[in-house]
N, CA, C and O atoms as a DFTB+ gen file, in Angstrom:
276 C
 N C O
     1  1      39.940     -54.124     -17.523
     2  2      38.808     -53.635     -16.790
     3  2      39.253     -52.409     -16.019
     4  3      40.184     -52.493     -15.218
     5  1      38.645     -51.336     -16.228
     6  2      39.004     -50.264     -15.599
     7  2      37.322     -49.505     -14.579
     8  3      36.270     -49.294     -15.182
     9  1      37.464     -49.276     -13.284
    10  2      36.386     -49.006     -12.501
    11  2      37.076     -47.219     -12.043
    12  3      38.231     -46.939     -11.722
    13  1      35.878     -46.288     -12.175
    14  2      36.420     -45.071     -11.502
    15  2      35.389     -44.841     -10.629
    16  3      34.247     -45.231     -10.872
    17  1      35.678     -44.262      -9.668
    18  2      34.348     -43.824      -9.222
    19  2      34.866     -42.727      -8.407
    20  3      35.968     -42.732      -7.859
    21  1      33.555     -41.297      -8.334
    22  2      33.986     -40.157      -7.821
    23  2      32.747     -40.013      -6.888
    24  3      31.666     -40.529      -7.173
    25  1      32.957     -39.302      -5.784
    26  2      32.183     -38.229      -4.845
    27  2      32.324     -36.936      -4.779
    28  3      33.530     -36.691      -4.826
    29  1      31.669     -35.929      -4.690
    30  2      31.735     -34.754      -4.391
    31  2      31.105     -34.077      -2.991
    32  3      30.334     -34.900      -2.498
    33  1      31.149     -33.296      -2.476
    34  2      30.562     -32.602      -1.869
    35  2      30.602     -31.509      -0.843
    36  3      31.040     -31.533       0.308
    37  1      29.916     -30.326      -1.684
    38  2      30.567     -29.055      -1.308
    39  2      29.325     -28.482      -0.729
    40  3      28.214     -29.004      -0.634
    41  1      29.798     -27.114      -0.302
    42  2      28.655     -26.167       0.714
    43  2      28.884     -24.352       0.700
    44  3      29.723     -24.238      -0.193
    45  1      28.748     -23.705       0.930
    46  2      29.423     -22.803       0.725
    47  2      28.675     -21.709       2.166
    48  3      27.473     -21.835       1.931
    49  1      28.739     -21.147       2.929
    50  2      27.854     -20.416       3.812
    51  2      28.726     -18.886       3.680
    52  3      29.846     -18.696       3.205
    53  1      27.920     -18.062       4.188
    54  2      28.424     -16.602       4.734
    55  2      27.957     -15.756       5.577
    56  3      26.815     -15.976       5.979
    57  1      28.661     -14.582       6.084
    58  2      28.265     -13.904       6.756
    59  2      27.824     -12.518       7.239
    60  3      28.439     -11.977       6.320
    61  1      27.512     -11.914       7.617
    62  2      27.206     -10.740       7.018
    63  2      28.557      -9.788       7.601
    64  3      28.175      -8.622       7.509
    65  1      29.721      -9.808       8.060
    66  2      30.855      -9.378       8.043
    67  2      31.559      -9.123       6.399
    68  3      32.207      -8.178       5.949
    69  1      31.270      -9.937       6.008
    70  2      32.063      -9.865       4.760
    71  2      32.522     -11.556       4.458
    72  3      32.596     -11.994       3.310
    73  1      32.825     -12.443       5.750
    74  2      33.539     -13.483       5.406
    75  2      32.478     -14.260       4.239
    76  3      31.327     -13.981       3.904
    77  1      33.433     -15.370       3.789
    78  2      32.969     -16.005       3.184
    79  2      33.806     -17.940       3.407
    80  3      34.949     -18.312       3.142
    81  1      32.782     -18.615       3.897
    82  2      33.662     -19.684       3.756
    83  2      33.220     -21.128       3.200
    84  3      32.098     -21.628       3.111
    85  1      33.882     -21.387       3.021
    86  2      33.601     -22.679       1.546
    87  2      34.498     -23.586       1.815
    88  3      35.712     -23.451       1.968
    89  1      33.514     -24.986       1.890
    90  2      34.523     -26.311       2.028
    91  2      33.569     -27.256       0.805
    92  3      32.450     -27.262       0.293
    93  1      35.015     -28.090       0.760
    94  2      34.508     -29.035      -0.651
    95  2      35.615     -30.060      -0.305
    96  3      36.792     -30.003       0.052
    97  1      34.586     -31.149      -0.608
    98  2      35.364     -32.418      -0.285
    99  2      35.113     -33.712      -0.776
   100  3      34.041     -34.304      -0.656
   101  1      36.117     -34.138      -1.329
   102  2      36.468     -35.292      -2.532
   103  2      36.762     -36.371      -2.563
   104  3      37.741     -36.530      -1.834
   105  1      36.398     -37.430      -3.106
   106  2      36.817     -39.024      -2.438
   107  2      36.509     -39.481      -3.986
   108  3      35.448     -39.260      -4.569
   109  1      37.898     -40.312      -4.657
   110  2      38.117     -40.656      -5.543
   111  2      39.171     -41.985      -5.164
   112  3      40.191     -42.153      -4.495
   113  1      38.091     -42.957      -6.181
   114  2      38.771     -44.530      -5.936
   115  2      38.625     -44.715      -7.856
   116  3      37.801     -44.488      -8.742
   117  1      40.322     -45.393      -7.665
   118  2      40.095     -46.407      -8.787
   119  2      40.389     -47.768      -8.756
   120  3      40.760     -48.189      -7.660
   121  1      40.312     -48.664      -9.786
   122  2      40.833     -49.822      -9.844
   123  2      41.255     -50.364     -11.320
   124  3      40.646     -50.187     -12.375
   125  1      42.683     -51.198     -11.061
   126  2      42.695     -51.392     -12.668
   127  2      43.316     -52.565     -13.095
   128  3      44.533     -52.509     -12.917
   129  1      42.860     -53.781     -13.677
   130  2      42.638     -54.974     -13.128
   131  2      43.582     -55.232     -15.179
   132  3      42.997     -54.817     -16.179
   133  1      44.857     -55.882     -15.253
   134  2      44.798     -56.455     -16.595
   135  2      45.173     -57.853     -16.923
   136  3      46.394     -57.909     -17.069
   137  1      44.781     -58.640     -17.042
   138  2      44.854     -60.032     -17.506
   139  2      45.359     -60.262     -18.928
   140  3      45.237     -59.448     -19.843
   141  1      45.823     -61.219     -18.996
   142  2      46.423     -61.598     -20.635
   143  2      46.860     -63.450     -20.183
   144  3      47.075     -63.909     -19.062
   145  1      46.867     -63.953     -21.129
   146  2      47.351     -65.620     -21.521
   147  2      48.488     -65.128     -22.512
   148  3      48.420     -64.295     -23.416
   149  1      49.424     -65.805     -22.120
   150  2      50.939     -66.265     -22.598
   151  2      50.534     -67.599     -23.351
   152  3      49.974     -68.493     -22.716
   153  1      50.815     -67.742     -24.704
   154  2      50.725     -68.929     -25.480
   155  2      51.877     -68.551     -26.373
   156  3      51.922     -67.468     -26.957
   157  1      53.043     -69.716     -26.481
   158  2      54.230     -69.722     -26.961
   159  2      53.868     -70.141     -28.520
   160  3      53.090     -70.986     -28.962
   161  1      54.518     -69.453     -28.995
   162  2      54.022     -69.865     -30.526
   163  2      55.112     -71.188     -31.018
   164  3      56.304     -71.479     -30.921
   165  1      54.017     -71.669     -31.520
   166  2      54.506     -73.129     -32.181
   167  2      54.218     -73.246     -33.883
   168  3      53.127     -73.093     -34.433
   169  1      55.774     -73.621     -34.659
   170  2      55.525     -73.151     -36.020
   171  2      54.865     -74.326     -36.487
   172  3      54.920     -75.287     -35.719
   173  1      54.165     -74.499     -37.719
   174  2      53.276     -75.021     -38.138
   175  2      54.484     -75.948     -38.780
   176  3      55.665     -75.613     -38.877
   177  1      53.760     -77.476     -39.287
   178  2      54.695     -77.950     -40.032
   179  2      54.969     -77.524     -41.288
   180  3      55.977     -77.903     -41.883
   181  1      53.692     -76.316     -42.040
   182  2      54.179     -75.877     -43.514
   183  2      55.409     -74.853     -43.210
   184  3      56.102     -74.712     -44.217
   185  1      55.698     -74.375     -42.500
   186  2      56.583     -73.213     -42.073
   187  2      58.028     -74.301     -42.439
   188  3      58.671     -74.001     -43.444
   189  1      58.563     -75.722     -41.483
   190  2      59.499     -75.911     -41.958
   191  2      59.687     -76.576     -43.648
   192  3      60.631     -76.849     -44.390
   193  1      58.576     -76.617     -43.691
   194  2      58.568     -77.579     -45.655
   195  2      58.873     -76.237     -45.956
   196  3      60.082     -76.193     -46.182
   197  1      58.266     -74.906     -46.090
   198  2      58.200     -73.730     -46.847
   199  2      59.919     -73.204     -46.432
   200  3      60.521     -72.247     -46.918
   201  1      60.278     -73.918     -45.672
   202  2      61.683     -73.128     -45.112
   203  2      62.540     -74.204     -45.570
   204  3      63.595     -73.584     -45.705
   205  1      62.808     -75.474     -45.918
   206  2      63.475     -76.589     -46.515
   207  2      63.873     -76.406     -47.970
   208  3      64.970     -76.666     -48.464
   209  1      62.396     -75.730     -48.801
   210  2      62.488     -75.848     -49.835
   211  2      63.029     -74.440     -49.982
   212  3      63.350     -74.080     -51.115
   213  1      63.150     -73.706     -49.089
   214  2      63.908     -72.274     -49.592
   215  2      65.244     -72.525     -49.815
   216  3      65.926     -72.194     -50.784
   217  1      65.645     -73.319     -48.542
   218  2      67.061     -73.604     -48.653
   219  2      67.629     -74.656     -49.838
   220  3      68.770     -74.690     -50.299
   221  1      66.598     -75.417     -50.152
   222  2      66.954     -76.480     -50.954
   223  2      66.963     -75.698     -53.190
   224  3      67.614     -76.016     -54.185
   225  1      66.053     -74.843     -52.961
   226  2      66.072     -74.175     -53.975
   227  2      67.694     -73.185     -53.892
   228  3      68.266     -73.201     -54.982
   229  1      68.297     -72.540     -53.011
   230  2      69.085     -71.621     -53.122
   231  2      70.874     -72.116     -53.232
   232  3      71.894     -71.449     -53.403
   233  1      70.599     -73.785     -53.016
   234  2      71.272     -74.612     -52.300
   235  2      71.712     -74.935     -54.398
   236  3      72.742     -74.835     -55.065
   237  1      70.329     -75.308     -54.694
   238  2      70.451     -75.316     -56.471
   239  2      70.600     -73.797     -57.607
   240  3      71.045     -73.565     -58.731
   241  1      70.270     -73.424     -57.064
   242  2      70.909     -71.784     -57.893
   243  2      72.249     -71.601     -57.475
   244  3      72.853     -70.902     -58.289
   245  1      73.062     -72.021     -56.360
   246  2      74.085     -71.646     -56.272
   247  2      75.309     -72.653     -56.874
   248  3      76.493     -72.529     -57.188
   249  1      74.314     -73.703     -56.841
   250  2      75.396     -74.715     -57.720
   251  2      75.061     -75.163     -59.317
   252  3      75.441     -76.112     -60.002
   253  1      74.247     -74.121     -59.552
   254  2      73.991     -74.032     -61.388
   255  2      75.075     -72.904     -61.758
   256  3      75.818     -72.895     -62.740
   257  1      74.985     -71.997     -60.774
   258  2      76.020     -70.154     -61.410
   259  2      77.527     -71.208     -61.251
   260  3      78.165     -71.322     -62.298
   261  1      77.990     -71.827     -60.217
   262  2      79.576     -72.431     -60.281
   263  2      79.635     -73.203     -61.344
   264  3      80.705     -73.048     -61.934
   265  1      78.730     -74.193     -61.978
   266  2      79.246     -74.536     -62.949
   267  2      78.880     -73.985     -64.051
   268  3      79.715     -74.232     -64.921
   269  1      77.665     -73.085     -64.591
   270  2      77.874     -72.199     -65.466
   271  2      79.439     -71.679     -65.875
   272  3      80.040     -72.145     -66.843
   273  1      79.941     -70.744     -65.071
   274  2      80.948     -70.465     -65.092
   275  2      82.154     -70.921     -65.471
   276  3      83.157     -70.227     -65.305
């Protein structure tokens, strides 16, 4: 959430000398507000089957090439 908010307000007068004088004046507010939820991720149970059988497959390719050999 972001809030800005501005004012202005200026004037300007003169004189018949030549002067010239001018004021302007400014008032600027913000605010900036950020929220978020922290939720720890939790792996699913297919994540460790899908991760068992990786190892369990690589676990058998590596002991088919030794006795190939």
């Amino acid at each position: 959430m972001i809030q800005l908010g501005l004012n202005a307000i200026g004037s300007s007068t003169g004189s018949g000398s030549g002067n010239l004088l001018t004021q302007f004046q400014t008032a600027a507010s913000g605010r900036v507000a950020v929220t978020y939820e922290y939720i720890s991720a939790v792996p699913e149970p297919e994540t460790y089957v899908m991760l068992l059988t990786g190892l369990a497959l690589a676990g058998v390719m590596t002991r088919r090439r030794k006795s190939v050999v």
